[in-house]
PDB file of C-alpha atoms in Angstrom:
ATOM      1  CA  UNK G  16     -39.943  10.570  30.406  1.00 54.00           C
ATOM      2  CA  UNK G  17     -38.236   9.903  27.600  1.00 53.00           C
ATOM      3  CA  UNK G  18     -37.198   5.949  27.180  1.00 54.00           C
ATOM      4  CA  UNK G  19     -33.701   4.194  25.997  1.00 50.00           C
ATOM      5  CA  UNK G  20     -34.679   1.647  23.997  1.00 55.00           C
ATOM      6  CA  UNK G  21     -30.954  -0.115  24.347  1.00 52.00           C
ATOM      7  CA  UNK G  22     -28.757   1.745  22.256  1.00 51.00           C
ATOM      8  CA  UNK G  23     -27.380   3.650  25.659  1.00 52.00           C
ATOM      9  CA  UNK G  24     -27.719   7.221  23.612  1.00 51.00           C
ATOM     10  CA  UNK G  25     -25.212   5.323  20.390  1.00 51.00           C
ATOM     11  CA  UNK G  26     -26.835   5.507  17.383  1.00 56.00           C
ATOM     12  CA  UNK G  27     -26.429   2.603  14.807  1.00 54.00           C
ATOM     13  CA  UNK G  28     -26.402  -0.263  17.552  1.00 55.00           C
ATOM     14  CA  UNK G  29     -22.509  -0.544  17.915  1.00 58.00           C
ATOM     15  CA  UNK G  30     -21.481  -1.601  21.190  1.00 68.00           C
ATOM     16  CA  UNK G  31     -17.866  -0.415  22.207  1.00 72.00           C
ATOM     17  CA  UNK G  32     -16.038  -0.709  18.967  1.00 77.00           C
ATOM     18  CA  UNK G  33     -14.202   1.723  17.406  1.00 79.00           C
ATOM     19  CA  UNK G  34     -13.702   1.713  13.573  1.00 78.00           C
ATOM     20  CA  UNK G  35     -10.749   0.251  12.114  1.00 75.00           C
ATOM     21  CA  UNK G  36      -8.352   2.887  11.148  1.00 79.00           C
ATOM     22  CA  UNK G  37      -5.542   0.917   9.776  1.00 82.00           C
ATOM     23  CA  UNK G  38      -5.591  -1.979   6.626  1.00 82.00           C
ATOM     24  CA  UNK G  39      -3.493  -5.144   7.368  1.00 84.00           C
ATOM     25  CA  UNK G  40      -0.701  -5.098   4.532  1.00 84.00           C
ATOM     26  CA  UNK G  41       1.139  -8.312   5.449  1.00 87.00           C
ATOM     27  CA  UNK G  42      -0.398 -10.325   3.479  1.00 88.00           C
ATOM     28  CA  UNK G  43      -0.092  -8.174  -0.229  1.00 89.00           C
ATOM     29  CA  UNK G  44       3.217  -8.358   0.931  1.00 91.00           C
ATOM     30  CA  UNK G  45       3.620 -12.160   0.992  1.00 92.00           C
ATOM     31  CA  UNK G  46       1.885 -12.142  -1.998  1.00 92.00           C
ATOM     32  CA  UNK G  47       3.776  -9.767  -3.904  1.00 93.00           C
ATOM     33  CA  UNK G  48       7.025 -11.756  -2.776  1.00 93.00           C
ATOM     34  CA  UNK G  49       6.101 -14.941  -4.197  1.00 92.00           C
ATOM     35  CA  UNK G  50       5.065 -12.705  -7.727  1.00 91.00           C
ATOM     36  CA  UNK G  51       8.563 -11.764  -7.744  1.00 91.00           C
ATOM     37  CA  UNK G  52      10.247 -14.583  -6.646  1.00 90.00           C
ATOM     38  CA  UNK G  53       8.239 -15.823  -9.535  1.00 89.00           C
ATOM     39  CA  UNK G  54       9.119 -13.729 -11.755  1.00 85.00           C
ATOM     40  CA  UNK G  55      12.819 -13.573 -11.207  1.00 86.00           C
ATOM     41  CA  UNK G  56      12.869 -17.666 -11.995  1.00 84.00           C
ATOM     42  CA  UNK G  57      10.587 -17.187 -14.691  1.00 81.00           C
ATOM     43  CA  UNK G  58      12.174 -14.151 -16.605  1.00 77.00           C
ATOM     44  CA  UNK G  59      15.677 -15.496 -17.987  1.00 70.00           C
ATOM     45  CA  UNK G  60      13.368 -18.581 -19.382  1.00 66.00           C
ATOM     46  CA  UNK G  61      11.385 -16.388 -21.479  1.00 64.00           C
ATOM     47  CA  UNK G  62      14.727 -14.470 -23.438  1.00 61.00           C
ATOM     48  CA  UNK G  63      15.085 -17.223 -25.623  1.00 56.00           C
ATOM     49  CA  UNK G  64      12.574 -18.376 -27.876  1.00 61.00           C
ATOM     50  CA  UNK G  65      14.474 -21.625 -29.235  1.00 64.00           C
ATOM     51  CA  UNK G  66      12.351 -24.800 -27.526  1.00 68.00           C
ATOM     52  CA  UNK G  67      15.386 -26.970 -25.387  1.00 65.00           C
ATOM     53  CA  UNK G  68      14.860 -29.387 -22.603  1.00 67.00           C
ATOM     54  CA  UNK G  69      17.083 -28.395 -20.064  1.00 66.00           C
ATOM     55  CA  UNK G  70      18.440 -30.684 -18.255  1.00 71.00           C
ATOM     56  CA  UNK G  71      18.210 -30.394 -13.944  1.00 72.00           C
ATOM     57  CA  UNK G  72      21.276 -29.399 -11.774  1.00 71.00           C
ATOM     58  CA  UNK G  73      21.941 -29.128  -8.088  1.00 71.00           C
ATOM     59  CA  UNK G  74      24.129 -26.217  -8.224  1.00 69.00           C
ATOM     60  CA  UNK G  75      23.540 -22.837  -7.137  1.00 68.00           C
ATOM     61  CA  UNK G  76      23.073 -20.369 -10.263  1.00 65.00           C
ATOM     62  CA  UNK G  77      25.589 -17.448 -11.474  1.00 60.00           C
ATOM     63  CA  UNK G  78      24.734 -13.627 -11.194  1.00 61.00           C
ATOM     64  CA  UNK G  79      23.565 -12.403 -14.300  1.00 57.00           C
ATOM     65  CA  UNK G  80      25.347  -9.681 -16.497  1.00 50.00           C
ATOM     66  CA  UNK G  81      23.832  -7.207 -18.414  1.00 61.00           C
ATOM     67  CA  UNK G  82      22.952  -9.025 -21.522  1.00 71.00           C
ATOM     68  CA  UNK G  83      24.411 -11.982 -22.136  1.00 75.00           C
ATOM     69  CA  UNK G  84      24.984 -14.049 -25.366  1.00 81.00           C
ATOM     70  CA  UNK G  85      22.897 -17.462 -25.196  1.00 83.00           C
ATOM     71  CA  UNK G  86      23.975 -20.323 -27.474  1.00 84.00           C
ATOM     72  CA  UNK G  87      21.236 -23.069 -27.790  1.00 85.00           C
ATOM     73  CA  UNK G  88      21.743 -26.597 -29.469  1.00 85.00           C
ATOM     74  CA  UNK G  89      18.431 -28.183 -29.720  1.00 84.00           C
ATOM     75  CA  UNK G  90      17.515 -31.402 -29.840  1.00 83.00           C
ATOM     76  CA  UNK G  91      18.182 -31.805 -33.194  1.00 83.00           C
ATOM     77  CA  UNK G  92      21.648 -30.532 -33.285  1.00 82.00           C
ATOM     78  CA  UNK G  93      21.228 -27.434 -34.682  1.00 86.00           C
ATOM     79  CA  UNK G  94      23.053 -24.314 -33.249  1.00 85.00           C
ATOM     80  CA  UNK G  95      21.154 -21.202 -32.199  1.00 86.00           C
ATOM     81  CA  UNK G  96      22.882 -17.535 -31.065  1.00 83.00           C
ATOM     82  CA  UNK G  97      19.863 -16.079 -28.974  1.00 81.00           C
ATOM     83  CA  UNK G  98      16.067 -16.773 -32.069  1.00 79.00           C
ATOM     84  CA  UNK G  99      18.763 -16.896 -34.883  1.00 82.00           C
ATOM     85  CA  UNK G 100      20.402 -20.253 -36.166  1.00 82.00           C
ATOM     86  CA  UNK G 101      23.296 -20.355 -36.882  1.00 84.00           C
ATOM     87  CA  UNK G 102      25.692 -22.876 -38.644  1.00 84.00           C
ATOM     88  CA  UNK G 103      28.684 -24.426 -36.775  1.00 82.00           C
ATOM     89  CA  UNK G 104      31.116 -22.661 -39.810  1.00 83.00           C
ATOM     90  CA  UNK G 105      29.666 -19.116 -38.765  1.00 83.00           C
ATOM     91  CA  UNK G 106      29.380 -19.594 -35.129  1.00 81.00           C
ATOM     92  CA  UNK G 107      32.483 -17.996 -34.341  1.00 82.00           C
ATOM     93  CA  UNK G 108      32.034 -14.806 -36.389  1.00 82.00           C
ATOM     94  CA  UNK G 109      28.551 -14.456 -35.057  1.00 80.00           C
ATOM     95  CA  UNK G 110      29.661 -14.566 -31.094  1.00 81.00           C
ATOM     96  CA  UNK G 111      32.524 -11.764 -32.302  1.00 79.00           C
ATOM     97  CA  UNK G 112      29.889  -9.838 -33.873  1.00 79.00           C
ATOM     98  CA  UNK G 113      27.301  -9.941 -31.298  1.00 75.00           C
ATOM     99  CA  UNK G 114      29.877  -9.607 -28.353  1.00 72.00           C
ATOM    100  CA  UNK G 115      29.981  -5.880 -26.778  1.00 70.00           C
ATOM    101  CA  UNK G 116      32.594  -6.611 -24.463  1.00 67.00           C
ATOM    102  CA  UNK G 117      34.955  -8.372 -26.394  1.00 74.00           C
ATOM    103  CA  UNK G 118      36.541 -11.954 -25.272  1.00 72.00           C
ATOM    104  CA  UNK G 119      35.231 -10.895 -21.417  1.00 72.00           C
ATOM    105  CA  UNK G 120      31.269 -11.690 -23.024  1.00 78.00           C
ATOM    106  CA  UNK G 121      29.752 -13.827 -20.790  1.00 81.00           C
ATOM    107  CA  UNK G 122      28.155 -16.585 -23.119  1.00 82.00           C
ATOM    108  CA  UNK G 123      25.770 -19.058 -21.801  1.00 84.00           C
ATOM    109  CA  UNK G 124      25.354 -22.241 -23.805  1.00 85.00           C
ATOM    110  CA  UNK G 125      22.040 -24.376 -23.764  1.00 85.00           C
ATOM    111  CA  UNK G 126      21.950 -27.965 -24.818  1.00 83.00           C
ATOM    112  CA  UNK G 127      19.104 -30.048 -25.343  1.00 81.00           C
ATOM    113  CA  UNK G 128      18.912 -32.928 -22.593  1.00 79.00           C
ATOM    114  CA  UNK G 129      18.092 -35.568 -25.544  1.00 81.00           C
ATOM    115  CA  UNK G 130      21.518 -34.345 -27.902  1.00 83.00           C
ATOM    116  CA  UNK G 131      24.689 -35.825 -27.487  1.00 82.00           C
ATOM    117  CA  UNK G 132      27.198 -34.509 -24.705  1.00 80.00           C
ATOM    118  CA  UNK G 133      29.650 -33.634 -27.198  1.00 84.00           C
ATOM    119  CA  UNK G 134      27.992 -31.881 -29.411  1.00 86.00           C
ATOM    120  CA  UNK G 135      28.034 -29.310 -26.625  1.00 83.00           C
ATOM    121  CA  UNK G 136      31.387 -29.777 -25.637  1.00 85.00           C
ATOM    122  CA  UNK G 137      32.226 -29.652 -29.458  1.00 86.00           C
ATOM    123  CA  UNK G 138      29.991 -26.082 -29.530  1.00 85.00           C
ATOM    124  CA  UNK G 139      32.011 -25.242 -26.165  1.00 84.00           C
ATOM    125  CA  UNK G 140      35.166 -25.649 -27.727  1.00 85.00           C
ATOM    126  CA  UNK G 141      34.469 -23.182 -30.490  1.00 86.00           C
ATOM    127  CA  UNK G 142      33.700 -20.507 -28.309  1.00 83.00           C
ATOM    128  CA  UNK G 143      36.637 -20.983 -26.312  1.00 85.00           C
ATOM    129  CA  UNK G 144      38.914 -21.484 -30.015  1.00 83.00           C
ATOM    130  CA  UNK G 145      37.269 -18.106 -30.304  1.00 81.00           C
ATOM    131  CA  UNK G 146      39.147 -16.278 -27.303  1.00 83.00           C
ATOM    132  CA  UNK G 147      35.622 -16.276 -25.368  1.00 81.00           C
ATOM    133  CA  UNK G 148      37.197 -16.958 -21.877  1.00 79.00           C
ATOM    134  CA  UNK G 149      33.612 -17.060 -19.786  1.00 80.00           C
ATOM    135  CA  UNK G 150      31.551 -20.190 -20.842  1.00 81.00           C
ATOM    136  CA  UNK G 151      28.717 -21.407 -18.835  1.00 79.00           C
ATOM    137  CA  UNK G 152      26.095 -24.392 -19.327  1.00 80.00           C
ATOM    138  CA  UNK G 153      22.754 -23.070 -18.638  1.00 78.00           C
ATOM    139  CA  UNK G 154      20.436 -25.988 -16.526  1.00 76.00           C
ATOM    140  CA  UNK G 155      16.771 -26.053 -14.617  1.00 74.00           C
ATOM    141  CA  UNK G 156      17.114 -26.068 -11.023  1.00 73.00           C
ATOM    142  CA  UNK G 157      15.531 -29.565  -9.488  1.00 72.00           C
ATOM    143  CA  UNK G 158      11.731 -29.952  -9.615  1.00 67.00           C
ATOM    144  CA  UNK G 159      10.580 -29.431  -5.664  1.00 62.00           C
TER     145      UNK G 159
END
């Protein structure tokens, strides 16, 4: 006597569907990819606190070492080992100092889009007068 009254004896009214046992982690994947693809670009930027306008390059960046030396010449000229300026006279004996590994110390120099070119080659040439035998320009990869 009793009567269905449509559920066919399931409670709650679901019709044929079986929970979902699983959670869909693809996309926190692709999201956490982009965050550190993000953060890889973004992180050598933020070491140096001395404001330069890098200029753009097409070419394909160098592997990092562990801590490398950063020379900056802003767009005023001035010379810069890392936050401290520095003068052109003690340039030389501040790389020496601040160089762990000796004349193998990777140093990457930063100059100011707006400054002169040869005031960087001119700061390039002191590093290499110095012994420093791995100098590299530091530039922003193109805009896309």
């Amino acid at each position: 006597m009793g009567a269905s009254l449509g559920g066919g004896g399931r409670r709650g009214g679901r019709r044929g569907r079986a929970p979902m046992g699983d959670i869909n982690v693809t996309p926190m994947v692709d999201v956490m990819l982009v965050l550190l693809i993000v953060f890889m670009v973004a992180a050598p930027l933020m070491t140096v606190g001395v404001p330069v306008d890098l200029p753009t390059t097409q070419a394909d960046s160098l592997p990092q070492d562990d801590k490398p030396v950063i020379v900056s010449v802003d767009g005023e000229g001035r010379l810069f080992i890392g936050d401290n300026e520095v003068t052109k006279d003690t340039l030389v004996a501040q790389l020496q100092a601040s160089a762990k590994q000796g004349p193998e110390t990777r140093i990457y120099v930063r100059g100011d889009q707006a400054i002169n070119y040869g005031k960087v080659m001119e700061t390039m040439g002191l590093i290499k007068s110095a012994g420093f035998t791995k100098v590299a320009l530091i530039a922003l990869p193109p805009a896309k």
